[in-house]
Amino acid sequence: MRSLRLYSSAALGAAALALLTGCLGSSDTGGDQDANRNAEAKQVELTIGSNAVKGGKSSAGATFIEDVLIPKFVAEQKGKGVDVTVKFQGDGSDDEVYKQKLSLDLSNKSGPDLIQIDGIWVGEFAQAGYIKPLTDTVGDTGKVDDWDGWKQIPEAVQQLGSFDGKRYGVPGGTDGRVLFFNKKLFQQAGLPADWQPKSWDDIISAGQALKKVPGVTPIQINAGTAMGEATTMQGVLPLLVGTGATVYSDSKWLGDTPQLRQVLDFYRQIYSTGLGDPVLQREAKGRDKSFAQFAANKIGILLESDYFWRSVVEPKEGVAKMADRDTAVGYALIPASKPGGGVKGQDFVSMSGGGATVINPNTKFPQQAWELLQFMNSAEMVKESLNGAAKITQRTDVNTEVLASDPMLNFVATKVLPITQYRPGLAEYPKVSANLQQATADVVGGKTTDAAAAAYQKAVEAAAGSKDKVASN
């Protein structure tokens, strides 16, 4: 449900980090308040906050909330004998500026009753005490765990609004990463149109076959610092979960481990043997150039999110239009390094992003806020938020209906979302991500895997603040 999603910038601003970490453990955000306060009120006032504004940033999302969601919720509540006033607090500023505003409001026990945030902020806000688990904010009366909507949201997708095993909000729309491939180039290389690699070796083998086609870069997997978070999300993290590891587990950040070195070795194998273009990884517009080259039949395999399908090579309005997209572009699941080698013993893996809506623990109307949160994530409202577009939502039932005519997006909804992973929503993540980007830049630039991994270890220890917070072996 892209219209309801917030996208954070590649790295968090220093001011936002200082504000967040400076308030850790110092604010009481209402955990001792009665979750049933004003539960029987017949006059209710609620606000929804989002970094969206009509005619500006995320205009479609703002329009949906103001023109569809709020009027319908007010009418529904009126039918129950409750007079509800709901106001939309749109913003439209830079994501990090907006994050600072929210942090200040929540630390002062103010702010909107419902807040749409990037999923990667959930952990930070939870650790700072700005938000509470839904079961704490709403209490037993709200029966949070009994909401039937949870059954329609894959467990993996629920991670978007969760932290430390607890639900803090309801996920919004999401996405998934796959391997896109050019069927025309595959045909020239003697590769199958229904290609589905089962290991990294299969990817390398396909790349070697594509290398024989003149003027073609066989494989593009984002690397280096110029591409920023795109390197991490469309490169390092999908590969890392394919080794069975995650960037954060057991309260420790990934360090110089065999799994990290395995990922860096894979990058080295691609970019030191002519299977990938190392120069492209260093260019400021390298990612955009990779899109244009794929559309011009000059890149064979590209690791990207479904954004590439619906917004980049989309035949009519894409930024790198492909008139024959539907027949020329193939897509496959990202394989683990070897069968069964991925996280949770998976054969195939992915990474996803997206947003969530949380309830301000300081709201005067927790029960009514929970009712609004359920309503806005009902099948009817999620479908209406799409305004006729085919986009991946958090709800399986809605996806089944609205994606029936788009096989690629349906593929992501049915095959990718159940096996996907999400980034850890912790304050240190942006620095760790930058360190991972640098490690790939090092190996693409010619450093050995051991040297790049050792440099990464030192950098991530500094980012985490202690050696004890970094796993290595």
mmCIF file with all atom_site columns, C-alpha atoms in Angstrom, residues 111-204:
data_model
loop_
_atom_site.group_PDB
_atom_site.id
_atom_site.type_symbol
_atom_site.label_atom_id
_atom_site.label_alt_id
_atom_site.label_comp_id
_atom_site.label_asym_id
_atom_site.label_entity_id
_atom_site.label_seq_id
_atom_site.pdbx_PDB_ins_code
_atom_site.Cartn_x
_atom_site.Cartn_y
_atom_site.Cartn_z
_atom_site.occupancy
_atom_site.B_iso_or_equiv
_atom_site.pdbx_formal_charge
_atom_site.auth_seq_id
_atom_site.auth_comp_id
_atom_site.auth_asym_id
_atom_site.auth_atom_id
_atom_site.pdbx_PDB_model_num
ATOM 1  C CA . GLY A 1 111 ? 1.728   14.390  18.980  1.00 0.00 ? 111 GLY A CA 1
ATOM 2  C CA . PRO A 1 112 ? -0.960  12.727  16.827  1.00 0.00 ? 112 PRO A CA 1
ATOM 3  C CA . ASP A 1 113 ? -3.002  9.822   18.161  1.00 0.00 ? 113 ASP A CA 1
ATOM 4  C CA . LEU A 1 114 ? -2.130  7.625   15.174  1.00 0.00 ? 114 LEU A CA 1
ATOM 5  C CA . ILE A 1 115 ? 1.209   8.058   13.437  1.00 0.00 ? 115 ILE A CA 1
ATOM 6  C CA . GLN A 1 116 ? 2.446   6.598   10.181  1.00 0.00 ? 116 GLN A CA 1
ATOM 7  C CA . ILE A 1 117 ? 6.183   5.927   10.336  1.00 0.00 ? 117 ILE A CA 1
ATOM 8  C CA . ASP A 1 118 ? 8.787   4.021   8.389   1.00 0.00 ? 118 ASP A CA 1
ATOM 9  C CA . GLY A 1 119 ? 9.084   0.474   9.681   1.00 0.00 ? 119 GLY A CA 1
ATOM 10 C CA . ILE A 1 120 ? 12.774  1.036   10.319  1.00 0.00 ? 120 ILE A CA 1
ATOM 11 C CA . TRP A 1 121 ? 11.891  3.646   12.953  1.00 0.00 ? 121 TRP A CA 1
ATOM 12 C CA . VAL A 1 122 ? 9.795   1.297   15.102  1.00 0.00 ? 122 VAL A CA 1
ATOM 13 C CA . GLY A 1 123 ? 12.695  -0.155  17.071  1.00 0.00 ? 123 GLY A CA 1
ATOM 14 C CA . GLU A 1 124 ? 14.278  3.230   17.716  1.00 0.00 ? 124 GLU A CA 1
ATOM 15 C CA . PHE A 1 125 ? 11.021  4.736   18.936  1.00 0.00 ? 125 PHE A CA 1
ATOM 16 C CA . ALA A 1 126 ? 10.343  1.665   21.088  1.00 0.00 ? 126 ALA A CA 1
ATOM 17 C CA . GLN A 1 127 ? 13.797  1.773   22.684  1.00 0.00 ? 127 GLN A CA 1
ATOM 18 C CA . ALA A 1 128 ? 13.378  5.486   23.358  1.00 0.00 ? 128 ALA A CA 1
ATOM 19 C CA . GLY A 1 129 ? 10.065  4.780   25.096  1.00 0.00 ? 129 GLY A CA 1
ATOM 20 C CA . TYR A 1 130 ? 8.164   6.904   22.600  1.00 0.00 ? 130 TYR A CA 1
ATOM 21 C CA . ILE A 1 131 ? 5.815   4.080   21.632  1.00 0.00 ? 131 ILE A CA 1
ATOM 22 C CA . LYS A 1 132 ? 4.566   1.046   23.530  1.00 0.00 ? 132 LYS A CA 1
ATOM 23 C CA . PRO A 1 133 ? 3.397   -2.412  22.472  1.00 0.00 ? 133 PRO A CA 1
ATOM 24 C CA . LEU A 1 134 ? -0.198  -2.295  21.294  1.00 0.00 ? 134 LEU A CA 1
ATOM 25 C CA . THR A 1 135 ? -1.231  -4.618  24.097  1.00 0.00 ? 135 THR A CA 1
ATOM 26 C CA . ASP A 1 136 ? 0.103   -2.082  26.627  1.00 0.00 ? 136 ASP A CA 1
ATOM 27 C CA . THR A 1 137 ? -1.415  0.996   24.994  1.00 0.00 ? 137 THR A CA 1
ATOM 28 C CA . VAL A 1 138 ? -4.777  -0.587  24.261  1.00 0.00 ? 138 VAL A CA 1
ATOM 29 C CA . GLY A 1 139 ? -4.903  -3.102  27.117  1.00 0.00 ? 139 GLY A CA 1
ATOM 30 C CA . ASP A 1 140 ? -6.902  -6.310  27.373  1.00 0.00 ? 140 ASP A CA 1
ATOM 31 C CA . THR A 1 141 ? -10.177 -4.595  26.563  1.00 0.00 ? 141 THR A CA 1
ATOM 32 C CA . GLY A 1 142 ? -9.032  -3.887  23.033  1.00 0.00 ? 142 GLY A CA 1
ATOM 33 C CA . LYS A 1 143 ? -8.237  -7.558  22.395  1.00 0.00 ? 143 LYS A CA 1
ATOM 34 C CA . VAL A 1 144 ? -5.335  -6.626  20.150  1.00 0.00 ? 144 VAL A CA 1
ATOM 35 C CA . ASP A 1 145 ? -4.261  -10.182 19.463  1.00 0.00 ? 145 ASP A CA 1
ATOM 36 C CA . ASP A 1 146 ? -7.816  -11.169 18.538  1.00 0.00 ? 146 ASP A CA 1
ATOM 37 C CA . TRP A 1 147 ? -8.082  -8.757  15.607  1.00 0.00 ? 147 TRP A CA 1
ATOM 38 C CA . ASP A 1 148 ? -8.951  -10.839 12.560  1.00 0.00 ? 148 ASP A CA 1
ATOM 39 C CA . GLY A 1 149 ? -6.741  -8.689  10.357  1.00 0.00 ? 149 GLY A CA 1
ATOM 40 C CA . TRP A 1 150 ? -3.594  -10.352 11.696  1.00 0.00 ? 150 TRP A CA 1
ATOM 41 C CA . LYS A 1 151 ? -4.596  -13.562 9.921   1.00 0.00 ? 151 LYS A CA 1
ATOM 42 C CA . GLN A 1 152 ? -4.396  -11.708 6.593   1.00 0.00 ? 152 GLN A CA 1
ATOM 43 C CA . ILE A 1 153 ? -0.945  -10.230 7.233   1.00 0.00 ? 153 ILE A CA 1
ATOM 44 C CA . PRO A 1 154 ? 1.882   -12.750 6.721   1.00 0.00 ? 154 PRO A CA 1
ATOM 45 C CA . GLU A 1 155 ? 3.957   -13.264 9.834   1.00 0.00 ? 155 GLU A CA 1
ATOM 46 C CA . ALA A 1 156 ? 7.057   -12.042 8.019   1.00 0.00 ? 156 ALA A CA 1
ATOM 47 C CA . VAL A 1 157 ? 5.296   -8.797  7.064   1.00 0.00 ? 157 VAL A CA 1
ATOM 48 C CA . GLN A 1 158 ? 4.190   -8.235  10.648  1.00 0.00 ? 158 GLN A CA 1
ATOM 49 C CA . GLN A 1 159 ? 7.871   -7.604  11.423  1.00 0.00 ? 159 GLN A CA 1
ATOM 50 C CA . LEU A 1 160 ? 7.378   -4.131  9.912   1.00 0.00 ? 160 LEU A CA 1
ATOM 51 C CA . GLY A 1 161 ? 5.375   -3.003  12.931  1.00 0.00 ? 161 GLY A CA 1
ATOM 52 C CA . SER A 1 162 ? 7.089   -5.178  15.522  1.00 0.00 ? 162 SER A CA 1
ATOM 53 C CA . PHE A 1 163 ? 10.118  -4.971  17.766  1.00 0.00 ? 163 PHE A CA 1
ATOM 54 C CA . ASP A 1 164 ? 11.637  -7.497  20.131  1.00 0.00 ? 164 ASP A CA 1
ATOM 55 C CA . GLY A 1 165 ? 8.786   -9.919  19.468  1.00 0.00 ? 165 GLY A CA 1
ATOM 56 C CA . LYS A 1 166 ? 5.999   -7.451  20.279  1.00 0.00 ? 166 LYS A CA 1
ATOM 57 C CA . ARG A 1 167 ? 3.548   -5.641  18.001  1.00 0.00 ? 167 ARG A CA 1
ATOM 58 C CA . TYR A 1 168 ? 3.839   -1.863  18.154  1.00 0.00 ? 168 TYR A CA 1
ATOM 59 C CA . GLY A 1 169 ? 1.728   -1.098  15.092  1.00 0.00 ? 169 GLY A CA 1
ATOM 60 C CA . VAL A 1 170 ? 0.024   -2.447  11.998  1.00 0.00 ? 170 VAL A CA 1
ATOM 61 C CA . PRO A 1 171 ? 2.144   -2.720  8.841   1.00 0.00 ? 171 PRO A CA 1
ATOM 62 C CA . GLY A 1 172 ? 1.266   -0.780  5.730   1.00 0.00 ? 172 GLY A CA 1
ATOM 63 C CA . GLY A 1 173 ? 2.166   -1.815  2.214   1.00 0.00 ? 173 GLY A CA 1
ATOM 64 C CA . THR A 1 174 ? 5.425   -3.563  1.518   1.00 0.00 ? 174 THR A CA 1
ATOM 65 C CA . ASP A 1 175 ? 7.617   -4.799  -1.310  1.00 0.00 ? 175 ASP A CA 1
ATOM 66 C CA . GLY A 1 176 ? 9.994   -7.621  -2.143  1.00 0.00 ? 176 GLY A CA 1
ATOM 67 C CA . ARG A 1 177 ? 13.320  -8.172  -3.871  1.00 0.00 ? 177 ARG A CA 1
ATOM 68 C CA . VAL A 1 178 ? 13.874  -10.628 -6.695  1.00 0.00 ? 178 VAL A CA 1
ATOM 69 C CA . LEU A 1 179 ? 16.297  -11.314 -9.526  1.00 0.00 ? 179 LEU A CA 1
ATOM 70 C CA . PHE A 1 180 ? 15.099  -9.700  -12.742 1.00 0.00 ? 180 PHE A CA 1
ATOM 71 C CA . PHE A 1 181 ? 16.529  -11.016 -15.992 1.00 0.00 ? 181 PHE A CA 1
ATOM 72 C CA . ASN A 1 182 ? 16.347  -10.090 -19.645 1.00 0.00 ? 182 ASN A CA 1
ATOM 73 C CA . LYS A 1 183 ? 14.743  -12.973 -21.537 1.00 0.00 ? 183 LYS A CA 1
ATOM 74 C CA . LYS A 1 184 ? 16.029  -11.756 -24.902 1.00 0.00 ? 184 LYS A CA 1
ATOM 75 C CA . LEU A 1 185 ? 19.619  -11.855 -23.675 1.00 0.00 ? 185 LEU A CA 1
ATOM 76 C CA . PHE A 1 186 ? 18.984  -15.188 -21.994 1.00 0.00 ? 186 PHE A CA 1
ATOM 77 C CA . GLN A 1 187 ? 17.793  -16.627 -25.283 1.00 0.00 ? 187 GLN A CA 1
ATOM 78 C CA . GLN A 1 188 ? 20.954  -15.397 -27.022 1.00 0.00 ? 188 GLN A CA 1
ATOM 79 C CA . ALA A 1 189 ? 23.056  -16.972 -24.267 1.00 0.00 ? 189 ALA A CA 1
ATOM 80 C CA . GLY A 1 190 ? 21.193  -20.283 -24.467 1.00 0.00 ? 190 GLY A CA 1
ATOM 81 C CA . LEU A 1 191 ? 19.604  -19.848 -21.045 1.00 0.00 ? 191 LEU A CA 1
ATOM 82 C CA . PRO A 1 192 ? 16.002  -20.849 -20.197 1.00 0.00 ? 192 PRO A CA 1
ATOM 83 C CA . ALA A 1 193 ? 13.140  -18.334 -20.207 1.00 0.00 ? 193 ALA A CA 1
ATOM 84 C CA . ASP A 1 194 ? 11.877  -19.840 -16.942 1.00 0.00 ? 194 ASP A CA 1
ATOM 85 C CA . TRP A 1 195 ? 15.243  -19.495 -15.193 1.00 0.00 ? 195 TRP A CA 1
ATOM 86 C CA . GLN A 1 196 ? 15.223  -20.088 -11.439 1.00 0.00 ? 196 GLN A CA 1
ATOM 87 C CA . PRO A 1 197 ? 18.685  -20.379 -9.878  1.00 0.00 ? 197 PRO A CA 1
ATOM 88 C CA . LYS A 1 198 ? 18.965  -22.636 -6.853  1.00 0.00 ? 198 LYS A CA 1
ATOM 89 C CA . SER A 1 199 ? 22.334  -21.375 -5.622  1.00 0.00 ? 199 SER A CA 1
ATOM 90 C CA . TRP A 1 200 ? 24.845  -18.585 -6.088  1.00 0.00 ? 200 TRP A CA 1
ATOM 91 C CA . ASP A 1 201 ? 26.803  -20.904 -8.347  1.00 0.00 ? 201 ASP A CA 1
ATOM 92 C CA . ASP A 1 202 ? 23.794  -20.986 -10.667 1.00 0.00 ? 202 ASP A CA 1
ATOM 93 C CA . ILE A 1 203 ? 23.853  -17.173 -10.842 1.00 0.00 ? 203 ILE A CA 1
ATOM 94 C CA . ILE A 1 204 ? 27.541  -17.192 -11.679 1.00 0.00 ? 204 ILE A CA 1
#
